[in-house]
PDB file of C-alpha atoms and ligand atoms in Angstrom:
ATOM      1  CA  UNK A   1      91.408  98.110 123.254  1.00  0.00           C
ATOM      2  CA  UNK A   2      88.577  97.494 120.770  1.00  0.00           C
ATOM      3  CA  UNK A   3      88.928  97.467 116.993  1.00  0.00           C
ATOM      4  CA  UNK A   4      87.513 100.978 116.558  1.00  0.00           C
ATOM      5  CA  UNK A   5      90.105 102.392 118.955  1.00  0.00           C
ATOM      6  CA  UNK A   6      92.877 100.593 117.062  1.00  0.00           C
ATOM      7  CA  UNK A   7      91.619 101.971 113.745  1.00  0.00           C
ATOM      8  CA  UNK A   8      91.698 105.477 115.179  1.00  0.00           C
ATOM      9  CA  UNK A   9      95.201 104.933 116.550  1.00  0.00           C
ATOM     10  CA  UNK A  10      96.487 103.767 113.140  1.00  0.00           C
ATOM     11  CA  UNK A  11      94.812 106.717 111.402  1.00  0.00           C
ATOM     12  CA  UNK A  12      96.289 109.299 113.769  1.00  0.00           C
ATOM     13  CA  UNK A  13      99.749 107.728 113.397  1.00  0.00           C
ATOM     14  CA  UNK A  14      99.545 108.493 109.660  1.00  0.00           C
ATOM     15  CA  UNK A  15      99.363 112.245 110.329  1.00  0.00           C
ATOM     16  CA  UNK A  16     103.125 112.367 110.852  1.00  0.00           C
ATOM     17  CA  UNK A  17     103.670 111.482 107.160  1.00  0.00           C
ATOM     18  CA  UNK A  18     101.847 114.614 105.985  1.00  0.00           C
ATOM     19  CA  UNK A  19     104.038 117.632 105.185  1.00  0.00           C
ATOM     20  CA  UNK A  20     103.132 121.187 104.085  1.00  0.00           C
ATOM     21  CA  UNK A  21     102.841 121.568 100.320  1.00  0.00           C
ATOM     22  CA  UNK A  22     102.063 117.915  99.682  1.00  0.00           C
ATOM     23  CA  UNK A  23      99.380 116.586  97.377  1.00  0.00           C
ATOM     24  CA  UNK A  24      97.484 113.978  99.386  1.00  0.00           C
ATOM     25  CA  UNK A  25      95.272 111.117  98.243  1.00  0.00           C
ATOM     26  CA  UNK A  26      92.694 109.970 100.781  1.00  0.00           C
ATOM     27  CA  UNK A  27      91.353 106.402 100.837  1.00  0.00           C
ATOM     28  CA  UNK A  28      87.974 105.083 101.900  1.00  0.00           C
ATOM     29  CA  UNK A  29      86.557 103.299 104.939  1.00  0.00           C
ATOM     30  CA  UNK A  30      86.033 103.512 108.665  1.00  0.00           C
ATOM     31  CA  UNK A  31      89.783 103.691 109.429  1.00  0.00           C
ATOM     32  CA  UNK A  32      90.355 106.523 106.966  1.00  0.00           C
ATOM     33  CA  UNK A  33      87.325 108.346 108.363  1.00  0.00           C
ATOM     34  CA  UNK A  34      89.289 108.908 111.588  1.00  0.00           C
ATOM     35  CA  UNK A  35      92.070 110.461 109.512  1.00  0.00           C
ATOM     36  CA  UNK A  36      89.657 112.718 107.627  1.00  0.00           C
ATOM     37  CA  UNK A  37      88.162 113.988 110.869  1.00  0.00           C
ATOM     38  CA  UNK A  38      91.664 114.841 112.141  1.00  0.00           C
ATOM     39  CA  UNK A  39      92.783 116.530 108.896  1.00  0.00           C
ATOM     40  CA  UNK A  40      91.331 120.072 109.148  1.00  0.00           C
ATOM     41  CA  UNK A  41      94.265 121.598 111.119  1.00  0.00           C
ATOM     42  CA  UNK A  42      96.799 120.408 108.502  1.00  0.00           C
ATOM     43  CA  UNK A  43      94.639 120.551 105.370  1.00  0.00           C
ATOM     44  CA  UNK A  44      95.225 124.255 104.737  1.00  0.00           C
ATOM     45  CA  UNK A  45      98.947 123.650 104.323  1.00  0.00           C
ATOM     46  CA  UNK A  46      98.417 121.016 101.612  1.00  0.00           C
ATOM     47  CA  UNK A  47      98.741 121.741  97.890  1.00  0.00           C
ATOM     48  CA  UNK A  48      95.811 119.471  97.016  1.00  0.00           C
ATOM     49  CA  UNK A  49      93.587 116.732  98.396  1.00  0.00           C
ATOM     50  CA  UNK A  50      92.165 114.007  96.125  1.00  0.00           C
ATOM     51  CA  UNK A  51      89.442 111.551  97.212  1.00  0.00           C
ATOM     52  CA  UNK A  52      89.164 107.840  96.374  1.00  0.00           C
ATOM     53  CA  UNK A  53      85.350 107.727  96.563  1.00  0.00           C
ATOM     54  CA  UNK A  54      82.223 109.840  96.685  1.00  0.00           C
ATOM     55  CA  UNK A  55      81.861 108.950 100.381  1.00  0.00           C
ATOM     56  CA  UNK A  56      85.358 110.237 101.159  1.00  0.00           C
ATOM     57  CA  UNK A  57      84.781 113.350  99.066  1.00  0.00           C
ATOM     58  CA  UNK A  58      81.595 114.123 101.039  1.00  0.00           C
ATOM     59  CA  UNK A  59      83.318 113.601 104.373  1.00  0.00           C
ATOM     60  CA  UNK A  60      86.281 115.769 103.391  1.00  0.00           C
ATOM     61  CA  UNK A  61      83.952 118.539 102.266  1.00  0.00           C
ATOM     62  CA  UNK A  62      81.890 118.229 105.450  1.00  0.00           C
ATOM     63  CA  UNK A  63      85.176 118.878 107.283  1.00  0.00           C
ATOM     64  CA  UNK A  64      85.728 122.035 105.208  1.00  0.00           C
ATOM     65  CA  UNK A  65      88.451 120.465 103.039  1.00  0.00           C
ATOM     66  CA  UNK A  66      88.208 121.219  99.291  1.00  0.00           C
ATOM     67  CA  UNK A  67      88.672 118.198  97.019  1.00  0.00           C
ATOM     68  CA  UNK A  68      90.376 118.326  93.612  1.00  0.00           C
ATOM     69  CA  UNK A  69      90.297 115.939  90.661  1.00  0.00           C
ATOM     70  CA  UNK A  70      93.316 113.703  90.066  1.00  0.00           C
ATOM     71  CA  UNK A  71      93.436 114.919  86.460  1.00  0.00           C
ATOM     72  CA  UNK A  72      94.096 118.489  87.632  1.00  0.00           C
ATOM     73  CA  UNK A  73      96.621 117.541  90.305  1.00  0.00           C
ATOM     74  CA  UNK A  74      98.831 114.963  88.575  1.00  0.00           C
ATOM     75  CA  UNK A  75     100.860 112.495  90.630  1.00  0.00           C
ATOM     76  CA  UNK A  76     100.385 112.514  94.385  1.00  0.00           C
ATOM     77  CA  UNK A  77     103.089 112.807  97.031  1.00  0.00           C
ATOM     78  CA  UNK A  78     101.263 110.611  99.504  1.00  0.00           C
ATOM     79  CA  UNK A  79      98.309 108.227  99.578  1.00  0.00           C
ATOM     80  CA  UNK A  80      96.830 107.055 102.886  1.00  0.00           C
ATOM     81  CA  UNK A  81      94.292 104.238 102.945  1.00  0.00           C
ATOM     82  CA  UNK A  82      93.119 101.252 104.958  1.00  0.00           C
ATOM     83  CA  UNK A  83      92.941  97.609 103.876  1.00  0.00           C
ATOM     84  CA  UNK A  84      91.022  94.429 104.589  1.00  0.00           C
ATOM     85  CA  UNK A  85      94.167  92.277 104.769  1.00  0.00           C
ATOM     86  CA  UNK A  86      97.928  92.851 104.575  1.00  0.00           C
ATOM     87  CA  UNK A  87     100.854  90.423 104.464  1.00  0.00           C
ATOM     88  CA  UNK A  88     104.591  90.621 105.116  1.00  0.00           C
ATOM     89  CA  UNK A  89     105.276  91.500 101.461  1.00  0.00           C
ATOM     90  CA  UNK A  90     103.023  94.596 101.884  1.00  0.00           C
ATOM     91  CA  UNK A  91     100.506  93.037  99.477  1.00  0.00           C
ATOM     92  CA  UNK A  92      96.927  93.979 100.327  1.00  0.00           C
ATOM     93  CA  UNK A  93      93.350  92.885  99.845  1.00  0.00           C
ATOM     94  CA  UNK A  94      91.144  95.952  99.510  1.00  0.00           C
ATOM     95  CA  UNK A  95      87.643  96.808  98.411  1.00  0.00           C
ATOM     96  CA  UNK A  96      85.522  95.794 101.391  1.00  0.00           C
ATOM     97  CA  UNK A  97      83.948  99.235 101.019  1.00  0.00           C
ATOM     98  CA  UNK A  98      83.663  98.842  97.255  1.00  0.00           C
ATOM     99  CA  UNK A  99      85.978 101.727  96.361  1.00  0.00           C
ATOM    100  CA  UNK A 100      88.775  99.516  95.037  1.00  0.00           C
ATOM    101  CA  UNK A 101      89.048 100.965  91.524  1.00  0.00           C
ATOM    102  CA  UNK A 102      89.559 104.584  92.504  1.00  0.00           C
ATOM    103  CA  UNK A 103      91.729 103.445  95.411  1.00  0.00           C
ATOM    104  CA  UNK A 104      93.973 101.526  93.025  1.00  0.00           C
ATOM    105  CA  UNK A 105      94.236 104.535  90.729  1.00  0.00           C
ATOM    106  CA  UNK A 106      95.296 106.797  93.601  1.00  0.00           C
ATOM    107  CA  UNK A 107      97.753 104.207  94.947  1.00  0.00           C
ATOM    108  CA  UNK A 108      99.240 103.899  91.460  1.00  0.00           C
ATOM    109  CA  UNK A 109      99.530 107.674  91.120  1.00  0.00           C
ATOM    110  CA  UNK A 110     101.280 108.103  94.473  1.00  0.00           C
ATOM    111  CA  UNK A 111     104.953 108.302  95.271  1.00  0.00           C
ATOM    112  CA  UNK A 112     104.299 106.873  98.738  1.00  0.00           C
ATOM    113  CA  UNK A 113     101.435 104.676  99.967  1.00  0.00           C
ATOM    114  CA  UNK A 114     100.902 104.487 103.722  1.00  0.00           C
ATOM    115  CA  UNK A 115      98.430 101.769 104.706  1.00  0.00           C
ATOM    116  CA  UNK A 116      96.687 102.011 108.081  1.00  0.00           C
ATOM    117  CA  UNK A 117      95.248  98.856 109.637  1.00  0.00           C
ATOM    118  CA  UNK A 118      94.466  97.290 112.978  1.00  0.00           C
ATOM    119  CA  UNK A 119      96.254  94.075 113.868  1.00  0.00           C
ATOM    120  CA  UNK A 120      93.267  91.828 112.975  1.00  0.00           C
ATOM    121  CA  UNK A 121      94.099  92.502 109.313  1.00  0.00           C
ATOM    122  CA  UNK A 122      97.695  91.301 109.438  1.00  0.00           C
ATOM    123  CA  UNK A 123      97.808  87.787 107.883  1.00  0.00           C
ATOM    124  CA  UNK A 124     100.292  85.169 106.704  1.00  0.00           C
ATOM    125  CA  UNK A 125      98.324  84.327 103.551  1.00  0.00           C
ATOM    126  CA  UNK A 126      95.771  86.607 101.870  1.00  0.00           C
ATOM    127  CA  UNK A 127      92.295  85.294 101.074  1.00  0.00           C
ATOM    128  CA  UNK A 128      90.450  84.670 104.338  1.00  0.00           C
ATOM    129  CA  UNK A 129      88.734  87.996 103.643  1.00  0.00           C
ATOM    130  CA  UNK A 130      86.610  87.481 100.492  1.00  0.00           C
ATOM    131  CA  UNK A 131      88.410  89.055  97.520  1.00  0.00           C
ATOM    132  CA  UNK A 132      86.390  91.979  96.063  1.00  0.00           C
ATOM    133  CA  UNK A 133      86.305  92.275  92.276  1.00  0.00           C
ATOM    134  CA  UNK A 134      84.616  95.132  90.413  1.00  0.00           C
ATOM    135  CA  UNK A 135      83.074  94.010  87.117  1.00  0.00           C
ATOM    136  CA  UNK A 136      80.961  95.605  84.434  1.00  0.00           C
ATOM    137  CA  UNK A 137      77.418  94.341  85.003  1.00  0.00           C
ATOM    138  CA  UNK A 138      77.083  92.114  81.897  1.00  0.00           C
ATOM    139  CA  UNK A 139      80.310  90.238  82.750  1.00  0.00           C
ATOM    140  CA  UNK A 140      79.381  89.358  86.325  1.00  0.00           C
ATOM    141  CA  UNK A 141      78.488  85.692  85.795  1.00  0.00           C
ATOM    142  CA  UNK A 142      81.307  85.135  83.318  1.00  0.00           C
ATOM    143  CA  UNK A 143      83.920  86.454  85.748  1.00  0.00           C
ATOM    144  CA  UNK A 144      82.314  84.518  88.596  1.00  0.00           C
ATOM    145  CA  UNK A 145      82.693  81.280  86.604  1.00  0.00           C
ATOM    146  CA  UNK A 146      86.404  81.930  86.110  1.00  0.00           C
ATOM    147  CA  UNK A 147      86.814  82.153  89.895  1.00  0.00           C
ATOM    148  CA  UNK A 148      84.908  78.900  90.376  1.00  0.00           C
ATOM    149  CA  UNK A 149      87.502  77.226  88.102  1.00  0.00           C
ATOM    150  CA  UNK A 150      90.178  78.485  90.536  1.00  0.00           C
ATOM    151  CA  UNK A 151      88.327  76.947  93.476  1.00  0.00           C
ATOM    152  CA  UNK A 152      86.728  80.188  94.690  1.00  0.00           C
ATOM    153  CA  UNK A 153      83.117  80.798  95.735  1.00  0.00           C
ATOM    154  CA  UNK A 154      82.014  84.081  94.175  1.00  0.00           C
ATOM    155  CA  UNK A 155      79.118  85.930  95.810  1.00  0.00           C
ATOM    156  CA  UNK A 156      77.422  88.878  94.111  1.00  0.00           C
ATOM    157  CA  UNK A 157      77.325  91.940  96.411  1.00  0.00           C
ATOM    158  CA  UNK A 158      73.648  92.596  95.757  1.00  0.00           C
ATOM    159  CA  UNK A 159      72.067  96.047  96.080  1.00  0.00           C
ATOM    160  CA  UNK A 160      75.492  97.625  95.694  1.00  0.00           C
ATOM    161  CA  UNK A 161      76.658  99.788  92.777  1.00  0.00           C
ATOM    162  CA  UNK A 162      80.171 101.231  92.708  1.00  0.00           C
ATOM    163  CA  UNK A 163      80.924 104.932  92.186  1.00  0.00           C
ATOM    164  CA  UNK A 164      81.695 103.906  88.593  1.00  0.00           C
ATOM    165  CA  UNK A 165      78.274 102.313  88.009  1.00  0.00           C
ATOM    166  CA  UNK A 166      79.583  98.747  88.190  1.00  0.00           C
ATOM    167  CA  UNK A 167      78.967  95.640  90.322  1.00  0.00           C
ATOM    168  CA  UNK A 168      81.138  93.794  92.849  1.00  0.00           C
ATOM    169  CA  UNK A 169      81.614  90.091  93.443  1.00  0.00           C
ATOM    170  CA  UNK A 170      83.271  88.895  96.655  1.00  0.00           C
ATOM    171  CA  UNK A 171      85.249  85.704  96.156  1.00  0.00           C
ATOM    172  CA  UNK A 172      85.353  83.406  99.174  1.00  0.00           C
ATOM    173  CA  UNK A 173      87.585  80.422  99.765  1.00  0.00           C
ATOM    174  CA  UNK A 174      90.758  81.548  98.004  1.00  0.00           C
ATOM    175  CA  UNK A 175      94.163  80.934  99.517  1.00  0.00           C
ATOM    176  CA  UNK A 176      96.250  83.542  97.706  1.00  0.00           C
ATOM    177  CA  UNK A 177      99.809  82.259  97.912  1.00  0.00           C
ATOM    178  CA  UNK A 178     101.030  84.243  94.875  1.00  0.00           C
ATOM    179  CA  UNK A 179      99.178  87.598  94.915  1.00  0.00           C
ATOM    180  CA  UNK A 180     101.250  89.092  92.070  1.00  0.00           C
ATOM    181  CA  UNK A 181     100.379  86.206  89.762  1.00  0.00           C
ATOM    182  CA  UNK A 182      96.678  86.163  90.661  1.00  0.00           C
ATOM    183  CA  UNK A 183      96.373  89.931  90.220  1.00  0.00           C
ATOM    184  CA  UNK A 184      98.011  89.728  86.773  1.00  0.00           C
ATOM    185  CA  UNK A 185      95.780  86.827  85.693  1.00  0.00           C
ATOM    186  CA  UNK A 186      92.491  88.344  86.854  1.00  0.00           C
ATOM    187  CA  UNK A 187      93.419  91.659  85.242  1.00  0.00           C
ATOM    188  CA  UNK A 188      93.384  89.843  81.872  1.00  0.00           C
ATOM    189  CA  UNK A 189      89.815  88.578  82.142  1.00  0.00           C
ATOM    190  CA  UNK A 190      87.400  90.565  79.997  1.00  0.00           C
ATOM    191  CA  UNK A 191      84.837  92.438  82.036  1.00  0.00           C
ATOM    192  CA  UNK A 192      87.020  92.823  85.114  1.00  0.00           C
ATOM    193  CA  UNK A 193      87.398  96.471  86.033  1.00  0.00           C
ATOM    194  CA  UNK A 194      89.581  95.979  89.122  1.00  0.00           C
ATOM    195  CA  UNK A 195      90.590  93.089  91.354  1.00  0.00           C
ATOM    196  CA  UNK A 196      91.033  94.082  94.977  1.00  0.00           C
ATOM    197  CA  UNK A 197      94.566  92.674  95.174  1.00  0.00           C
ATOM    198  CA  UNK A 198      97.176  95.379  95.623  1.00  0.00           C
ATOM    199  CA  UNK A 199     100.375  93.447  94.891  1.00  0.00           C
ATOM    200  CA  UNK A 200     101.810  95.048  91.737  1.00  0.00           C
ATOM    201  CA  UNK A 201     101.511  98.332  93.630  1.00  0.00           C
ATOM    202  CA  UNK A 202     101.842  97.307  97.288  1.00  0.00           C
ATOM    203  CA  UNK A 203     101.923  99.588 100.309  1.00  0.00           C
ATOM    204  CA  UNK A 204     105.229 101.320 101.061  1.00  0.00           C
ATOM    205  CA  UNK A 205     104.546 101.684 104.772  1.00  0.00           C
ATOM    206  CA  UNK A 206     102.252  99.655 107.019  1.00  0.00           C
ATOM    207  CA  UNK A 207     101.004 101.167 110.261  1.00  0.00           C
ATOM    208  CA  UNK A 208      99.561  98.322 112.320  1.00  0.00           C
ATOM    209  CA  UNK A 209      97.691  99.316 115.448  1.00  0.00           C
ATOM    210  CA  UNK A 210      97.525  96.863 118.329  1.00  0.00           C
ATOM    211  CA  UNK A 211      96.911  96.935 122.049  1.00  0.00           C
ATOM    212  CA  UNK A 212     100.537  97.898 122.756  1.00  0.00           C
ATOM    213  CA  UNK A 213     100.732 100.787 120.251  1.00  0.00           C
ATOM    214  CA  UNK A 214     101.226 101.206 116.515  1.00  0.00           C
ATOM    215  CA  UNK A 215     103.944  99.257 114.741  1.00  0.00           C
ATOM    216  CA  UNK A 216     105.533 100.795 111.639  1.00  0.00           C
ATOM    217  CA  UNK A 217     106.895  98.581 108.858  1.00  0.00           C
ATOM    218  CA  UNK A 218     108.733 100.033 105.840  1.00  0.00           C
ATOM    219  CA  UNK A 219     109.038  98.117 102.577  1.00  0.00           C
ATOM    220  CA  UNK A 220     112.672  97.660 101.587  1.00  0.00           C
TER     221      UNK A 220
HETATM  222  C1  5RP B 301      87.422 100.273 100.839  1.00  0.00           C
HETATM  223  C2  5RP B 301      88.650  99.645 101.362  1.00  0.00           C
HETATM  224  C3  5RP B 301      88.971  99.855 102.802  1.00  0.00           C
HETATM  225  O1  5RP B 301      90.250 100.357 102.917  1.00  0.00           O
HETATM  226  C4  5RP B 301      88.901  98.531 103.523  1.00  0.00           C
HETATM  227  O2  5RP B 301      87.651  97.931 103.258  1.00  0.00           O
HETATM  228  C5  5RP B 301      89.085  98.721 105.018  1.00  0.00           C
HETATM  229  O3  5RP B 301      87.968  99.368 105.543  1.00  0.00           O
HETATM  230  P1  5RP B 301      87.849  99.739 107.070  1.00  0.00           P
HETATM  231  O4  5RP B 301      88.863 100.799 107.341  1.00  0.00           O
HETATM  232  O5  5RP B 301      86.416 100.232 107.198  1.00  0.00           O
HETATM  233  O6  5RP B 301      88.071  98.496 107.885  1.00  0.00           O
HETATM  234  O7  5RP B 301      89.400  98.997 100.685  1.00  0.00           O
HETATM  235  O8  5RP B 301      87.185  99.937  99.499  1.00  0.00           O
END
């Protein structure tokens, strides 16, 4: 089974978490796109759907699903999103698609966060995938220098602007043994909008698709 098939399998497994009357937050990326394309039959029964990016909003609307603003809807019952890496503590690296800020807002606003990944993203230690960090443009070099002091190799994601008008640096070479601590520290640096570590608000459920089916893990 190739990676695309696993992504689709994980996305379809998430459908069983959706109940009539729920407010649903929808993440961003190629895994979530399979979910969006399967949503129309259940979307009508939902109270509201909120998107984590302009790309997701466009795809939802192309599927005939109206999208509402988080401000109007309030807290969400369920948030479904992919990730670039996940560990046994349900901590995630996210932001490969550059939507990390709005994704973190929706995860924070949700009572339950179901994360859908293929088994290539399941890791012992986070950091092999370069850590995305959204920064305001004038702080890019300053923030990059702070990562160099930690032993990272920051690379500016050139020709990319986030939905919020900001820039992204991808930090290579980190071995993130304490994600909670690193997230808290980076959050303090001026100019950082969002670090793509989801540890303070981890996933509640991981759906991990592999060749033998989809494994479900629930956070205690
Ligand atoms: C976007 C994300 C995505 O969830 C992450 O990059 C995984 O993407 P994909 O499903 O395409 O592998 O965080 O900002």
